[in-house]
Short mmCIF file of N, CA and C in Angstrom, two decimals:
data_model
loop_
_atom_site.label_atom_id
_atom_site.label_comp_id
_atom_site.label_asym_id
_atom_site.label_seq_id
_atom_site.Cartn_x
_atom_site.Cartn_y
_atom_site.Cartn_z
N MET A 1 -59.36 56.46 277.99
CA MET A 1 -58.21 55.85 278.63
C MET A 1 -57.11 55.72 277.58
N PRO A 2 -55.89 56.09 277.90
CA PRO A 2 -54.79 55.98 276.93
C PRO A 2 -54.53 54.53 276.52
N LEU A 3 -54.15 54.36 275.27
CA LEU A 3 -53.91 53.02 274.73
C LEU A 3 -52.88 52.25 275.55
N ARG A 4 -51.80 52.89 275.95
CA ARG A 4 -50.76 52.18 276.71
C ARG A 4 -51.30 51.65 278.04
N ALA A 5 -52.19 52.40 278.68
CA ALA A 5 -52.80 51.94 279.93
C ALA A 5 -53.73 50.76 279.67
N ILE A 6 -54.47 50.82 278.55
CA ILE A 6 -55.35 49.71 278.18
C ILE A 6 -54.52 48.46 277.91
N GLU A 7 -53.44 48.61 277.13
CA GLU A 7 -52.58 47.46 276.83
C GLU A 7 -52.04 46.84 278.11
N ALA A 8 -51.54 47.65 279.02
CA ALA A 8 -50.98 47.12 280.27
C ALA A 8 -52.03 46.35 281.06
N ARG A 9 -53.23 46.89 281.12
CA ARG A 9 -54.32 46.24 281.87
C ARG A 9 -54.70 44.89 281.25
N VAL A 10 -54.88 44.88 279.93
CA VAL A 10 -55.32 43.66 279.25
C VAL A 10 -54.21 42.61 279.26
N ILE A 11 -52.98 43.02 279.07
CA ILE A 11 -51.86 42.07 279.11
C ILE A 11 -51.80 41.38 280.47
N ARG A 12 -52.04 42.11 281.54
CA ARG A 12 -52.07 41.49 282.88
C ARG A 12 -53.19 40.46 282.97
N GLU A 13 -54.36 40.79 282.42
CA GLU A 13 -55.50 39.86 282.48
C GLU A 13 -55.28 38.63 281.61
N MET A 14 -54.49 38.76 280.56
CA MET A 14 -54.28 37.67 279.61
C MET A 14 -52.99 36.91 279.92
N ARG A 15 -52.61 36.85 281.18
CA ARG A 15 -51.35 36.18 281.55
C ARG A 15 -51.31 34.77 280.95
N GLY A 16 -50.13 34.41 280.50
CA GLY A 16 -49.94 33.11 279.86
C GLY A 16 -50.11 33.18 278.35
N ALA A 17 -50.53 34.34 277.83
CA ALA A 17 -50.69 34.53 276.39
C ALA A 17 -49.70 35.61 275.94
N ASP A 18 -49.21 35.47 274.72
CA ASP A 18 -48.27 36.45 274.15
C ASP A 18 -49.04 37.50 273.37
N TYR A 19 -48.79 38.77 273.69
CA TYR A 19 -49.43 39.89 272.99
C TYR A 19 -48.74 40.09 271.65
N MET A 20 -49.52 40.15 270.58
CA MET A 20 -48.97 40.27 269.24
C MET A 20 -48.78 41.73 268.81
N GLY A 21 -49.30 42.68 269.58
CA GLY A 21 -49.14 44.10 269.25
C GLY A 21 -50.11 44.56 268.18
N ASN A 22 -49.93 45.78 267.72
CA ASN A 22 -50.74 46.38 266.65
C ASN A 22 -52.24 46.29 266.89
N PRO A 23 -52.75 46.89 267.97
CA PRO A 23 -54.20 46.87 268.19
C PRO A 23 -54.92 47.65 267.09
N ILE A 24 -56.12 47.22 266.78
CA ILE A 24 -56.94 47.88 265.76
C ILE A 24 -58.02 48.67 266.48
N TYR A 25 -58.17 49.96 266.12
CA TYR A 25 -59.19 50.81 266.73
C TYR A 25 -60.41 50.88 265.83
N PHE A 26 -61.59 50.65 266.40
CA PHE A 26 -62.85 50.76 265.68
C PHE A 26 -63.57 52.00 266.19
N GLU A 27 -63.51 53.07 265.41
CA GLU A 27 -64.06 54.36 265.83
C GLU A 27 -65.57 54.30 266.05
N ASP A 28 -66.28 53.55 265.21
CA ASP A 28 -67.75 53.50 265.33
C ASP A 28 -68.20 52.83 266.62
N ARG A 29 -67.38 51.94 267.18
CA ARG A 29 -67.73 51.24 268.43
C ARG A 29 -66.90 51.72 269.61
N ASN A 30 -65.89 52.56 269.33
CA ASN A 30 -64.96 53.05 270.35
C ASN A 30 -64.33 51.88 271.11
N THR A 31 -63.85 50.90 270.34
CA THR A 31 -63.20 49.73 270.91
C THR A 31 -61.87 49.46 270.21
N TYR A 32 -61.03 48.71 270.90
CA TYR A 32 -59.80 48.19 270.31
C TYR A 32 -59.92 46.68 270.21
N ARG A 33 -59.33 46.12 269.16
CA ARG A 33 -59.18 44.67 269.06
C ARG A 33 -57.69 44.38 269.24
N MET A 34 -57.41 43.57 270.23
CA MET A 34 -56.03 43.19 270.53
C MET A 34 -55.89 41.69 270.27
N THR A 35 -54.74 41.29 269.75
CA THR A 35 -54.52 39.90 269.38
C THR A 35 -53.43 39.28 270.25
N PHE A 36 -53.72 38.07 270.74
CA PHE A 36 -52.80 37.32 271.58
C PHE A 36 -52.64 35.92 271.00
N MET A 37 -51.57 35.23 271.42
CA MET A 37 -51.36 33.82 271.06
C MET A 37 -51.14 33.04 272.35
N ARG A 38 -51.78 31.88 272.42
CA ARG A 38 -51.57 30.96 273.55
C ARG A 38 -51.59 29.55 272.99
N GLN A 39 -50.51 28.82 273.19
CA GLN A 39 -50.39 27.43 272.75
C GLN A 39 -50.76 27.28 271.27
N GLY A 40 -50.28 28.20 270.45
CA GLY A 40 -50.51 28.13 269.01
C GLY A 40 -51.89 28.59 268.56
N ARG A 41 -52.71 29.06 269.47
CA ARG A 41 -54.06 29.52 269.11
C ARG A 41 -54.15 31.03 269.21
N VAL A 42 -54.81 31.64 268.24
CA VAL A 42 -55.01 33.08 268.22
C VAL A 42 -56.22 33.42 269.09
N ILE A 43 -56.06 34.43 269.93
CA ILE A 43 -57.15 34.92 270.77
C ILE A 43 -57.34 36.39 270.44
N ARG A 44 -58.53 36.76 270.04
CA ARG A 44 -58.85 38.16 269.76
C ARG A 44 -59.66 38.70 270.92
N VAL A 45 -59.25 39.85 271.41
CA VAL A 45 -59.87 40.46 272.58
C VAL A 45 -60.40 41.83 272.19
N GLU A 46 -61.68 42.07 272.42
CA GLU A 46 -62.29 43.39 272.19
C GLU A 46 -62.29 44.14 273.51
N VAL A 47 -61.84 45.40 273.46
CA VAL A 47 -61.69 46.20 274.68
C VAL A 47 -62.36 47.56 274.49
N ASP A 48 -63.16 47.96 275.47
CA ASP A 48 -63.79 49.28 275.46
C ASP A 48 -62.70 50.34 275.63
N ALA A 49 -62.63 51.29 274.70
CA ALA A 49 -61.57 52.30 274.73
C ALA A 49 -61.75 53.32 275.85
N ARG A 50 -62.96 53.46 276.35
CA ARG A 50 -63.20 54.42 277.45
C ARG A 50 -62.77 53.85 278.79
N SER A 51 -63.19 52.61 279.05
CA SER A 51 -62.98 52.03 280.38
C SER A 51 -61.78 51.07 280.45
N GLY A 52 -61.37 50.53 279.30
CA GLY A 52 -60.30 49.54 279.29
C GLY A 52 -60.77 48.14 279.63
N ARG A 53 -62.08 47.96 279.74
CA ARG A 53 -62.63 46.64 280.09
C ARG A 53 -62.76 45.76 278.85
N ILE A 54 -62.49 44.48 279.04
CA ILE A 54 -62.67 43.50 277.98
C ILE A 54 -64.17 43.28 277.78
N THR A 55 -64.62 43.42 276.53
CA THR A 55 -66.04 43.22 276.23
C THR A 55 -66.31 41.90 275.52
N ASP A 56 -65.26 41.32 274.90
CA ASP A 56 -65.44 40.04 274.20
C ASP A 56 -64.08 39.39 274.00
N ARG A 57 -64.08 38.05 274.01
CA ARG A 57 -62.86 37.26 273.76
C ARG A 57 -63.23 36.06 272.92
N THR A 58 -62.33 35.66 272.01
CA THR A 58 -62.63 34.51 271.17
C THR A 58 -62.33 33.18 271.84
N ASP A 59 -61.72 33.18 273.02
CA ASP A 59 -61.39 31.91 273.69
C ASP A 59 -62.41 31.53 274.74
N ARG A 60 -63.54 32.15 274.77
CA ARG A 60 -64.58 31.82 275.75
C ARG A 60 -65.82 31.35 275.07
#
């Protein structure tokens, strides 16, 4: 799945949080780490690069 499509999907799911940009790609896991801010707290979101699904979040 293209990165821009993944970003659009995850940004919609993370409504109320500000996307900080600059996702990090982990080739060995085929995932992206995206960083968001909400109420002064950093939220890191791991996303499967194939499906665009969130696999882990630091705010849960």
